Coordinates of C-alpha atoms in Angstrom, one line a residue:
Chain V
M1 CA 112.5 40.1 -240.8
K2 CA 109.9 42.7 -241.8
I3 CA 110.0 45.1 -244.7
L4 CA 107.7 48.1 -245.0
V5 CA 107.4 49.4 -248.6
S6 CA 105.7 52.4 -250.1
A7 CA 102.9 52.4 -252.7
K8 CA 102.2 55.9 -253.8
R9 CA 100.0 56.8 -256.7
V10 CA 101.0 59.6 -259.0
S11 CA 99.4 61.3 -261.9
D12 CA 100.6 60.0 -265.3
P13 CA 103.4 62.2 -266.6
N14 CA 102.2 61.7 -270.1
A15 CA 98.7 63.0 -269.4
K16 CA 97.8 66.6 -270.0
L17 CA 97.8 68.4 -266.7
A18 CA 95.3 71.2 -265.9
I19 CA 95.9 73.6 -263.1
A20 CA 93.0 73.9 -260.6
K21 CA 91.2 77.2 -260.2
D22 CA 92.9 78.0 -256.9
G23 CA 96.2 77.5 -258.7
K24 CA 97.5 75.1 -256.1
W25 CA 97.1 71.7 -257.6
I26 CA 95.9 69.9 -260.7
E27 CA 92.3 69.0 -261.5
G28 CA 90.2 67.3 -264.1
E29 CA 90.5 63.9 -265.6
V30 CA 93.8 62.9 -264.2
E31 CA 95.1 59.4 -265.0
Y32 CA 96.9 57.8 -262.1
I33 CA 99.7 55.2 -262.1
L34 CA 101.7 53.6 -259.3
N35 CA 104.9 55.7 -258.8
P36 CA 107.5 53.8 -260.9
F37 CA 110.1 54.1 -258.2
C38 CA 107.7 52.5 -255.7
E39 CA 107.3 49.6 -258.2
N40 CA 111.1 49.1 -258.0
A41 CA 110.9 49.3 -254.2
I42 CA 108.1 46.7 -254.1
E43 CA 110.0 44.4 -256.4
A44 CA 113.1 44.7 -254.2
A45 CA 111.0 43.9 -251.1
L46 CA 109.7 40.8 -252.8
Q47 CA 113.1 39.7 -253.8
I48 CA 114.6 40.2 -250.3
A49 CA 111.6 38.2 -248.9
E50 CA 112.1 35.4 -251.3
A51 CA 115.8 35.1 -250.4
N52 CA 115.1 35.3 -246.6
D53 CA 112.6 32.8 -245.2
G54 CA 110.1 34.2 -242.7
T55 CA 110.2 37.7 -244.0
E56 CA 106.9 39.7 -243.8
T57 CA 106.3 42.4 -246.4
V58 CA 103.9 45.3 -245.7
A59 CA 102.8 48.0 -248.2
I60 CA 101.9 51.5 -247.0
G61 CA 100.0 54.3 -248.8
I62 CA 98.6 57.6 -247.9
G63 CA 95.3 58.8 -249.4
D64 CA 91.8 57.7 -250.0
D65 CA 90.0 54.6 -251.4
E66 CA 91.7 55.2 -254.8
T67 CA 95.1 54.9 -253.0
A68 CA 93.8 51.7 -251.4
R69 CA 93.1 50.3 -254.8
F70 CA 96.7 51.0 -255.8
I71 CA 98.1 49.3 -252.7
R72 CA 96.0 46.2 -253.5
Q73 CA 96.7 46.1 -257.2
G74 CA 100.2 47.4 -257.3
A75 CA 101.6 45.8 -254.1
L76 CA 99.5 43.0 -252.7
A77 CA 98.7 41.5 -256.1
R78 CA 102.4 41.3 -256.8
G79 CA 103.0 39.4 -253.6
I80 CA 103.3 41.8 -250.7
D81 CA 101.7 40.2 -247.7
R82 CA 99.5 43.0 -246.3
G83 CA 98.5 46.6 -246.8
I84 CA 98.1 49.7 -244.6
L85 CA 96.3 52.8 -245.8
V86 CA 96.6 56.0 -243.8
S87 CA 93.6 58.3 -244.7
A88 CA 94.6 61.8 -245.6
E89 CA 94.1 64.3 -248.4
E90 CA 97.2 63.7 -250.5
E91 CA 97.2 67.1 -252.2
T92 CA 97.7 69.2 -249.0
I93 CA 100.4 67.2 -247.3
D94 CA 104.1 67.8 -247.8
S95 CA 107.1 65.6 -247.8
D96 CA 107.8 66.3 -244.2
L97 CA 104.3 65.2 -243.0
I98 CA 104.5 62.1 -245.2
A99 CA 107.8 61.2 -243.5
R100 CA 106.2 61.8 -240.1
I101 CA 103.2 59.6 -241.0
Y102 CA 105.5 56.9 -242.2
A103 CA 107.6 57.2 -239.0
G104 CA 104.3 56.8 -237.0
V105 CA 103.6 53.6 -238.9
V106 CA 107.2 52.4 -238.4
H107 CA 106.8 52.8 -234.6
R108 CA 103.7 50.5 -234.8
E109 CA 105.2 48.0 -237.2
N110 CA 108.9 47.9 -236.2
P111 CA 110.2 46.9 -239.6
D112 CA 113.9 46.1 -240.2
I113 CA 113.9 47.8 -243.6
V114 CA 111.8 50.6 -245.0
L115 CA 112.0 50.6 -248.8
L116 CA 110.7 53.6 -250.7
G117 CA 110.9 55.0 -254.2
K118 CA 113.7 57.6 -254.4
Q119 CA 111.2 60.2 -255.6
A120 CA 107.6 60.5 -256.6
I121 CA 107.3 61.6 -260.2
D122 CA 104.6 64.2 -259.5
G123 CA 106.1 66.3 -256.7
D124 CA 109.7 65.3 -257.7
S125 CA 111.0 66.4 -254.3
N126 CA 113.2 63.4 -253.5
Q127 CA 113.0 63.9 -249.7
V128 CA 110.8 61.5 -248.0
G129 CA 113.2 58.6 -247.5
Q130 CA 115.9 60.9 -246.1
L131 CA 113.5 62.8 -243.9
L132 CA 112.1 59.5 -242.5
A133 CA 115.6 58.1 -241.8
E134 CA 116.5 61.2 -239.8
Y135 CA 113.2 61.2 -237.9
L136 CA 113.9 57.6 -237.0
G137 CA 117.6 58.1 -236.3
W138 CA 118.3 55.3 -238.8
P139 CA 121.0 55.0 -241.5
Q140 CA 120.0 55.5 -245.1
A141 CA 121.1 54.3 -248.5
T142 CA 119.4 56.3 -251.2
F143 CA 119.2 55.8 -255.0
A144 CA 119.9 52.1 -254.7
S145 CA 120.7 50.1 -257.8
K146 CA 121.7 46.9 -255.9
I147 CA 120.8 45.6 -252.5
E148 CA 122.2 42.5 -250.7
V149 CA 120.8 41.7 -247.2
S150 CA 122.5 39.4 -244.8
D151 CA 123.3 39.1 -241.0
G152 CA 121.4 42.2 -240.0
K153 CA 123.1 44.4 -242.6
A154 CA 122.4 45.6 -246.1
V155 CA 125.1 46.3 -248.7
V156 CA 123.7 48.8 -251.1
T157 CA 125.2 50.1 -254.3
R158 CA 124.0 53.7 -255.0
E159 CA 123.8 55.7 -258.3
V160 CA 125.5 58.9 -257.5
D161 CA 127.2 61.7 -259.5
G162 CA 130.4 60.4 -260.9
G163 CA 129.7 56.7 -260.6
L164 CA 128.5 54.0 -258.2
E165 CA 129.0 54.1 -254.4
T166 CA 128.6 51.1 -252.2
L167 CA 127.6 51.4 -248.5
E168 CA 127.0 48.9 -245.8
V169 CA 124.2 49.9 -243.4
T170 CA 123.3 48.2 -240.2
L171 CA 119.6 47.4 -240.0
P172 CA 117.1 48.9 -239.3
A173 CA 117.6 51.2 -242.2
V174 CA 115.8 53.2 -244.9
I175 CA 116.6 52.3 -248.5
T176 CA 115.3 54.2 -251.5
A177 CA 115.1 52.6 -254.9
D178 CA 116.4 53.9 -258.2
L179 CA 115.1 52.7 -261.6
R180 CA 117.9 50.2 -262.4
L181 CA 117.4 48.3 -259.1
N182 CA 115.3 45.7 -260.8
E183 CA 112.6 44.9 -263.4
P184 CA 109.3 45.0 -261.5
R185 CA 107.2 41.9 -262.1
F186 CA 103.6 41.9 -263.3
A187 CA 100.8 40.8 -261.0
S188 CA 99.5 37.4 -262.0
L189 CA 95.8 36.7 -262.2
A190 CA 96.1 34.4 -259.1
G191 CA 97.9 37.3 -257.4
I192 CA 95.1 39.7 -258.1
M193 CA 92.6 37.2 -256.7
K194 CA 94.6 36.6 -253.6
A195 CA 95.1 40.3 -253.0
K196 CA 91.4 40.8 -252.4
K197 CA 91.7 38.5 -249.3
K198 CA 95.0 39.8 -247.9
P199 CA 94.9 41.7 -244.6
F200 CA 94.4 45.4 -245.0
D201 CA 94.4 48.0 -242.3
E202 CA 93.0 51.5 -242.5
L203 CA 94.5 54.1 -240.1
E204 CA 93.7 57.7 -239.4
I205 CA 96.5 60.2 -238.9
D206 CA 95.2 60.5 -235.3
D207 CA 96.1 56.9 -234.7
L208 CA 99.8 57.7 -235.1
D209 CA 100.5 60.1 -232.2
L210 CA 102.1 62.8 -234.3
E211 CA 103.0 66.0 -232.6
N212 CA 100.9 68.0 -235.1
T213 CA 99.8 67.6 -238.7
E214 CA 101.0 71.0 -239.9
T215 CA 102.9 71.1 -243.2
K216 CA 106.2 73.0 -243.5
V217 CA 106.1 73.6 -247.2
Q218 CA 103.0 74.8 -249.2
V219 CA 102.4 75.1 -252.9
V220 CA 101.1 78.7 -253.3
G221 CA 100.8 78.6 -257.1
L222 CA 101.3 76.4 -260.1
V223 CA 102.3 77.9 -263.4
T224 CA 102.9 76.4 -266.8
P225 CA 106.5 77.1 -267.8
S226 CA 106.9 79.0 -271.1
G227 CA 107.4 76.4 -273.8
R228 CA 110.1 76.1 -276.3
K229 CA 109.3 76.6 -279.9
A230 CA 110.2 74.0 -282.5
G231 CA 113.0 75.3 -284.7
V232 CA 113.8 74.4 -288.3
L233 CA 114.6 71.2 -290.1
V234 CA 117.9 71.2 -292.0
K235 CA 118.4 69.1 -295.1
D236 CA 121.9 67.9 -294.4
V237 CA 125.0 68.1 -292.3
E238 CA 126.5 71.0 -294.3
E239 CA 123.4 73.1 -293.6
L240 CA 123.5 72.2 -290.0
V241 CA 127.1 73.2 -289.6
Q242 CA 126.5 76.4 -291.4
K243 CA 123.5 77.3 -289.2
L244 CA 125.3 76.4 -286.0
R245 CA 128.2 78.6 -287.1
S246 CA 126.7 81.7 -288.6
E247 CA 123.2 81.8 -287.1
A248 CA 123.5 80.2 -283.6
R249 CA 127.2 81.0 -283.3
A250 CA 127.4 77.9 -281.2
I251 CA 130.5 76.3 -282.8
Chain L
M1 CA 118.0 89.6 -241.7
S2 CA 119.0 86.1 -242.8
K3 CA 122.1 84.2 -242.4
V4 CA 122.5 81.7 -245.3
L5 CA 124.9 78.7 -245.0
I6 CA 126.0 77.2 -248.3
L7 CA 127.2 73.6 -248.4
A8 CA 130.2 73.5 -250.7
E9 CA 130.4 70.6 -253.2
H10 CA 133.9 69.2 -253.8
D11 CA 135.5 66.2 -255.3
K12 CA 139.1 64.9 -254.7
G13 CA 140.0 68.1 -252.8
A14 CA 138.8 70.5 -255.5
L15 CA 135.8 72.8 -255.4
K16 CA 133.0 72.0 -257.8
K17 CA 131.4 74.7 -259.9
V18 CA 127.9 73.8 -258.8
T19 CA 128.8 75.5 -255.5
L20 CA 129.1 78.8 -257.4
N21 CA 125.7 78.3 -259.0
T22 CA 124.3 77.8 -255.5
L23 CA 126.1 80.9 -254.4
A24 CA 124.3 82.8 -257.1
F25 CA 121.0 81.8 -255.5
A26 CA 122.3 82.7 -252.0
R27 CA 123.3 86.2 -253.2
Q28 CA 119.8 86.7 -254.7
Y29 CA 118.2 85.6 -251.4
V30 CA 120.4 87.9 -249.4
A31 CA 119.7 90.8 -251.8
K32 CA 116.0 90.3 -251.3
F33 CA 115.7 89.5 -247.6
G34 CA 118.9 91.1 -246.3
G35 CA 121.7 89.4 -244.3
S36 CA 124.9 87.6 -245.2
Y37 CA 126.2 84.2 -246.3
D38 CA 128.8 81.7 -245.1
F39 CA 130.2 78.6 -246.6
A40 CA 130.3 75.1 -245.0
V41 CA 133.1 72.9 -246.2
V42 CA 132.6 69.4 -244.9
G43 CA 135.0 66.5 -245.5
H44 CA 138.5 65.5 -244.8
N45 CA 141.7 67.2 -246.1
V46 CA 139.5 69.9 -247.7
G47 CA 141.7 73.0 -246.9
G48 CA 142.1 73.7 -250.6
V49 CA 138.4 73.9 -251.1
A50 CA 138.1 76.5 -248.3
T51 CA 140.9 78.6 -249.8
A52 CA 139.3 78.5 -253.3
L53 CA 136.2 80.1 -251.8
Q54 CA 137.9 83.0 -250.0
G55 CA 137.3 85.5 -252.8
Y56 CA 133.5 85.2 -253.0
G57 CA 132.3 87.6 -250.3
A58 CA 131.3 85.2 -247.6
G59 CA 131.2 86.3 -244.0
A60 CA 133.2 83.2 -243.1
I61 CA 134.2 79.8 -244.5
H62 CA 133.6 77.1 -241.9
V63 CA 135.6 73.9 -242.3
A64 CA 134.4 70.7 -240.7
D65 CA 137.4 68.4 -241.3
H66 CA 137.2 65.0 -239.8
A67 CA 138.4 61.5 -241.0
D68 CA 134.8 60.2 -240.4
L69 CA 133.5 62.8 -242.9
A70 CA 135.8 61.8 -245.7
H71 CA 132.8 60.3 -247.6
P72 CA 129.5 62.1 -247.7
I73 CA 127.6 59.8 -245.3
A74 CA 124.2 61.5 -245.1
S75 CA 123.5 60.9 -241.4
A76 CA 127.0 62.3 -240.4
W77 CA 127.1 65.2 -242.9
G78 CA 123.5 66.1 -242.2
K79 CA 124.2 66.3 -238.5
V80 CA 127.4 68.3 -238.8
L81 CA 125.8 70.7 -241.2
A82 CA 122.9 71.2 -238.8
D83 CA 125.2 71.6 -235.8
L84 CA 127.2 74.2 -237.7
A85 CA 124.0 76.1 -238.7
K86 CA 122.9 76.2 -235.1
S87 CA 126.3 77.3 -233.8
I88 CA 126.5 80.3 -236.2
G89 CA 122.8 81.1 -236.1
A90 CA 122.1 80.4 -239.8
D91 CA 118.4 80.3 -240.6
V92 CA 118.8 79.2 -244.2
V93 CA 120.9 76.2 -245.3
T94 CA 121.4 75.7 -249.1
G95 CA 123.3 73.4 -251.3
P96 CA 123.3 72.1 -254.9
A97 CA 120.7 69.5 -255.8
S98 CA 123.5 67.1 -256.6
T99 CA 123.2 63.5 -255.4
T100 CA 125.1 64.5 -252.3
G101 CA 122.8 67.5 -251.7
K102 CA 119.7 65.4 -252.2
D103 CA 121.1 62.8 -249.8
V104 CA 122.3 65.1 -247.1
L105 CA 120.1 68.2 -246.9
P106 CA 116.7 66.6 -245.9
R107 CA 118.5 65.2 -242.8
T108 CA 119.7 68.7 -241.9
A109 CA 116.2 70.0 -242.4
V110 CA 114.8 67.6 -239.8
R111 CA 117.5 68.5 -237.3
L112 CA 116.7 72.2 -237.8
G113 CA 112.9 71.8 -237.7
A114 CA 113.0 73.3 -241.2
G115 CA 110.8 72.8 -244.2
M116 CA 112.8 72.0 -247.4
A117 CA 112.2 73.1 -251.0
S118 CA 114.0 70.8 -253.4
D119 CA 115.7 71.6 -256.7
I120 CA 114.6 75.2 -257.0
I121 CA 115.1 77.1 -260.3
A122 CA 114.2 80.7 -259.2
L123 CA 113.4 83.0 -256.3
T124 CA 110.1 84.7 -257.4
D125 CA 109.3 88.4 -256.9
S126 CA 107.0 87.5 -254.1
G127 CA 109.7 85.5 -252.4
A128 CA 108.5 82.0 -253.2
F129 CA 110.7 79.3 -254.4
A130 CA 110.0 78.1 -258.0
R131 CA 110.6 74.4 -258.6
P132 CA 109.8 72.0 -261.4
M133 CA 107.1 69.4 -260.7
W134 CA 105.6 66.7 -262.9
A135 CA 108.9 66.3 -264.9
G136 CA 108.9 70.1 -265.4
N137 CA 105.5 70.2 -267.1
L138 CA 104.4 72.6 -264.3
T139 CA 106.4 74.9 -262.1
G140 CA 105.3 75.0 -258.5
N141 CA 105.9 78.1 -256.5
V142 CA 106.3 77.0 -252.9
K143 CA 106.6 78.8 -249.6
I144 CA 108.3 77.4 -246.5
S145 CA 106.4 78.3 -243.3
T146 CA 109.1 77.4 -240.8
A147 CA 111.6 80.0 -239.5
N148 CA 114.5 77.8 -240.6
K149 CA 114.6 76.9 -244.2
V150 CA 116.6 74.3 -246.3
I151 CA 116.8 74.8 -250.0
S152 CA 118.5 72.7 -252.7
V153 CA 119.3 74.5 -255.9
R154 CA 119.2 73.3 -259.5
A155 CA 122.7 74.4 -260.6
S156 CA 121.8 74.7 -264.3
A157 CA 119.1 77.4 -263.5
F158 CA 121.6 79.8 -261.9
D159 CA 124.7 81.3 -263.7
A160 CA 127.8 80.7 -261.6
A161 CA 128.6 83.6 -259.3
E162 CA 131.7 85.6 -259.9
A163 CA 134.4 86.2 -257.4
T164 CA 134.2 89.6 -255.7
G165 CA 137.7 89.8 -254.2
G166 CA 138.5 90.1 -250.6
S167 CA 139.5 87.2 -248.4
S168 CA 136.9 85.6 -246.2
P169 CA 138.2 84.2 -242.9
I170 CA 138.5 80.4 -242.6
Q171 CA 137.3 79.0 -239.3
A172 CA 137.6 75.4 -238.1
F173 CA 134.4 73.8 -236.8
A174 CA 134.9 71.0 -234.3
A175 CA 132.7 68.4 -236.0
D176 CA 131.3 65.5 -234.1
P177 CA 130.0 63.0 -236.7
A178 CA 130.7 59.9 -234.6
L179 CA 127.4 58.7 -233.5
A180 CA 125.4 59.8 -236.5
G181 CA 127.4 57.8 -239.0
S182 CA 128.2 54.8 -236.9
R183 CA 125.8 52.4 -238.5
V184 CA 127.0 53.2 -242.0
K185 CA 130.2 52.0 -243.5
F186 CA 131.7 53.2 -246.8
V187 CA 132.6 50.2 -248.9
S188 CA 133.8 51.4 -252.3
F189 CA 133.4 54.0 -255.1
D190 CA 133.4 52.8 -258.7
G191 CA 134.0 56.1 -260.5
V192 CA 133.5 56.8 -264.2
Q193 CA 137.0 57.5 -265.6
S194 CA 136.8 60.4 -267.9
T195 CA 139.0 63.3 -269.0
R196 CA 135.9 65.1 -270.4
P197 CA 134.3 68.0 -268.7
D198 CA 131.7 67.3 -266.0
L199 CA 128.2 67.0 -267.5
A200 CA 126.9 69.6 -265.1
E201 CA 129.6 72.1 -266.1
A202 CA 130.1 71.5 -269.8
A203 CA 129.3 74.2 -272.4
V204 CA 128.5 71.5 -275.0
V205 CA 126.8 68.1 -274.4
V206 CA 126.6 65.3 -276.8
A207 CA 123.9 62.9 -275.8
G208 CA 123.0 59.6 -277.3
G209 CA 120.0 57.3 -277.2
R210 CA 119.3 53.6 -277.2
G211 CA 119.3 53.5 -280.9
L212 CA 123.1 53.9 -281.0
K213 CA 123.4 50.5 -279.3
D214 CA 127.0 49.2 -279.0
K215 CA 128.2 52.0 -281.2
F216 CA 127.2 54.5 -278.5
G217 CA 130.8 55.4 -277.8
A218 CA 132.0 55.1 -281.4
I219 CA 129.4 57.7 -282.5
T220 CA 129.3 60.1 -279.5
E221 CA 133.0 60.2 -278.5
P222 CA 134.6 61.6 -281.7
L223 CA 132.0 64.4 -281.8
A224 CA 132.5 65.2 -278.1
D225 CA 136.3 65.2 -278.7
V226 CA 136.2 67.9 -281.3
L227 CA 133.8 70.1 -279.3
S228 CA 135.4 69.4 -275.8
A229 CA 131.9 68.3 -274.9
A230 CA 130.6 66.1 -272.1
I231 CA 128.7 63.0 -273.0
G232 CA 125.2 62.3 -271.8
A233 CA 122.6 59.6 -272.5
S234 CA 118.9 58.9 -272.4
R235 CA 117.6 56.6 -269.7
A236 CA 117.0 53.8 -272.2
A237 CA 120.6 53.9 -273.3
V238 CA 121.8 53.6 -269.7
D239 CA 119.2 50.9 -268.9
D240 CA 120.5 48.8 -271.8
G241 CA 124.1 49.2 -270.7
F242 CA 125.4 51.3 -273.6
A243 CA 126.3 54.1 -271.2
P244 CA 127.1 54.4 -267.5
N245 CA 124.5 55.6 -265.0
D246 CA 126.5 58.8 -264.5
Y247 CA 125.6 59.9 -268.0
Q248 CA 121.8 59.8 -267.6
I249 CA 120.1 63.1 -268.3
G250 CA 116.5 63.6 -267.4
Q251 CA 113.9 64.0 -264.6
T252 CA 115.5 61.5 -262.4
G253 CA 119.1 61.8 -263.7
K254 CA 121.1 65.0 -264.3
V255 CA 119.7 68.3 -265.4
V256 CA 121.8 70.2 -267.8
A257 CA 121.5 73.5 -269.6
P258 CA 124.6 73.9 -271.8
Q259 CA 125.2 76.4 -274.6
L260 CA 124.8 73.6 -277.2
Y261 CA 123.1 70.2 -276.8
F262 CA 123.1 67.4 -279.4
A263 CA 120.4 64.8 -279.0
I264 CA 121.4 61.9 -281.1
A265 CA 119.0 59.0 -281.7
I266 CA 117.0 60.3 -278.7
S267 CA 113.2 60.3 -279.1
G268 CA 112.6 63.0 -276.5
A269 CA 110.3 61.4 -273.9
V270 CA 109.0 63.9 -271.4
Q271 CA 111.4 62.6 -268.7
H272 CA 114.4 63.3 -271.0
L273 CA 113.2 66.7 -272.0
A274 CA 112.9 67.6 -268.3
G275 CA 116.7 67.3 -268.1
M276 CA 117.8 69.3 -271.1
K277 CA 115.0 71.6 -272.5
N278 CA 116.6 74.7 -271.0
S279 CA 119.8 74.2 -273.1
K280 CA 120.5 77.3 -275.2
V281 CA 120.7 75.6 -278.6
I282 CA 119.4 72.1 -279.2
V283 CA 120.3 70.0 -282.2
A284 CA 118.2 66.8 -282.8
I285 CA 119.4 64.0 -285.1
N286 CA 117.0 61.2 -285.5
K287 CA 115.9 59.1 -288.4
N288 CA 112.2 59.4 -287.4
G289 CA 111.0 62.9 -288.0
D290 CA 107.9 62.4 -285.8
E291 CA 109.8 62.1 -282.5
P292 CA 108.9 64.7 -279.9
I293 CA 112.6 65.8 -279.6
F294 CA 112.0 67.8 -282.8
E295 CA 109.4 69.9 -281.0
V296 CA 112.1 71.4 -278.7
A297 CA 115.0 71.3 -281.1
D298 CA 116.3 74.5 -282.7
Y299 CA 117.8 72.5 -285.5
G300 CA 116.6 69.1 -286.5
L301 CA 118.1 66.7 -289.0
V302 CA 116.1 63.7 -289.9
A303 CA 118.7 61.2 -290.8
D304 CA 120.5 58.1 -289.7
A305 CA 122.9 59.0 -286.9
F306 CA 125.3 56.3 -288.0
A307 CA 125.7 58.0 -291.3
V308 CA 125.6 61.7 -290.4
V309 CA 127.3 62.0 -287.1
P310 CA 130.8 61.0 -288.4
E311 CA 130.3 63.4 -291.2
L312 CA 129.2 66.2 -288.8
T313 CA 132.3 65.4 -286.7
S314 CA 134.7 65.7 -289.6
Q315 CA 133.1 68.9 -290.9
I316 CA 133.4 70.6 -287.4
K317 CA 136.9 69.3 -287.1
A318 CA 137.8 70.8 -290.5
L319 CA 136.3 74.1 -289.4
R320 CA 138.4 74.2 -286.3
G321 CA 141.5 73.3 -288.3

């Protein structure tokens, strides 16, 4: 069995974000982290591989040398077998082009499972896994909190509005990871050393036979939403109730 | 002129209110660009959902009723929705950014060659779609450059549309989900049993954090009872098993904007704020006065939740007689 798993870097949500002069992306001293949902996807890939002898795991990222570093340190150092970087300018590509790039890599690699994070915490679109599944004509199980793989099938429990839904998908399939899927492991020192020697391919978008590289959605302007002002501190429950009643008229 | 197709959200044969929030966006879109809107009701035994939508000014309500569509399998629903859009000439497909909408709509987009804007909060004057990015720290205005467009709508950002009278015709659509859904089998649904209002629809939300521990229910439920409120939770409280996943409010959980929001023992991480900071009135109760939740709260009470929430509950109860 073969599993392809995403390793996307994202800007740290706790860092201060400055809007670039053209208003279309962020700039300045941006701190990057591995997308937390990709960490869950990587952990799930490793667990499936550990439970199924002979499983190969491959991490894929789109970007530049910095992204390559995240693939090595975030995925290969944790135990993923090899890495693929597709060179592209991350800022200007949309979810649709990412999905088509992944589909191009899937056609070269023929994995049984593609495991992605359910969303990237910078763009917050929550689309790529679903788009990819449709481009491939594969079934999908998104927002996974539990995955069991056996006999060419995956039984996936999904976190949905109102509770937990369980689906059985016939492989090959796309699965996207939610946060409660697992606790991502840390890379060991030995893992970090090994990662440097693991196979690593660099591809250009041109290698993937895409029909075109046009985006369908463009960010035309970023704005800072108007903030919320801090209100007042009340001294006790009585004052809180009184304010909620007569000032806010909320109760 | 546009033709907008709205995917109706429903549960157990009943229309869900998020459909009407999505309709509010569709009406704005049509007012700006001209055209009309139709509803798509996809599922099985969903006649009542279609009937409930008749008074809302749609050109038509299309019902795709099929046993294989009883559960919202994304590959099957996505195909049927795209087939319907093509057959009626819809150039815009929209739906709520619920877990069903998030699951289904991107697949429809691929089938229509459409770009998709997720979780939008406004249609701007220049016709761009505004959507929160970076956990709501920035708003991105995005344009879709394809002729067909798919848009998921953050329900809490649009007031539910009112009925306008009239009686839209209901038309059956001969759905063919068979091949698309054949490699997916529905196994089970483990629903949260609750008599409380839906989190997305509640006027009052009582949310608790990890600090409530195994007293999560004992603290939040009585207060929610007296206010007819929904109960929500921080991610940490859900991760630790004190509340079900359905309760999670935040960047990757549910986004709510009730009239009144109680954040009890919630620190206010940026990911949580992303899911509630547009609430009308926010009350924060936390024993640590330095927590970021106090920066967005209208009323803050620095106190031990275990001591003050029962007192708050009984005072509100007394008020309401």
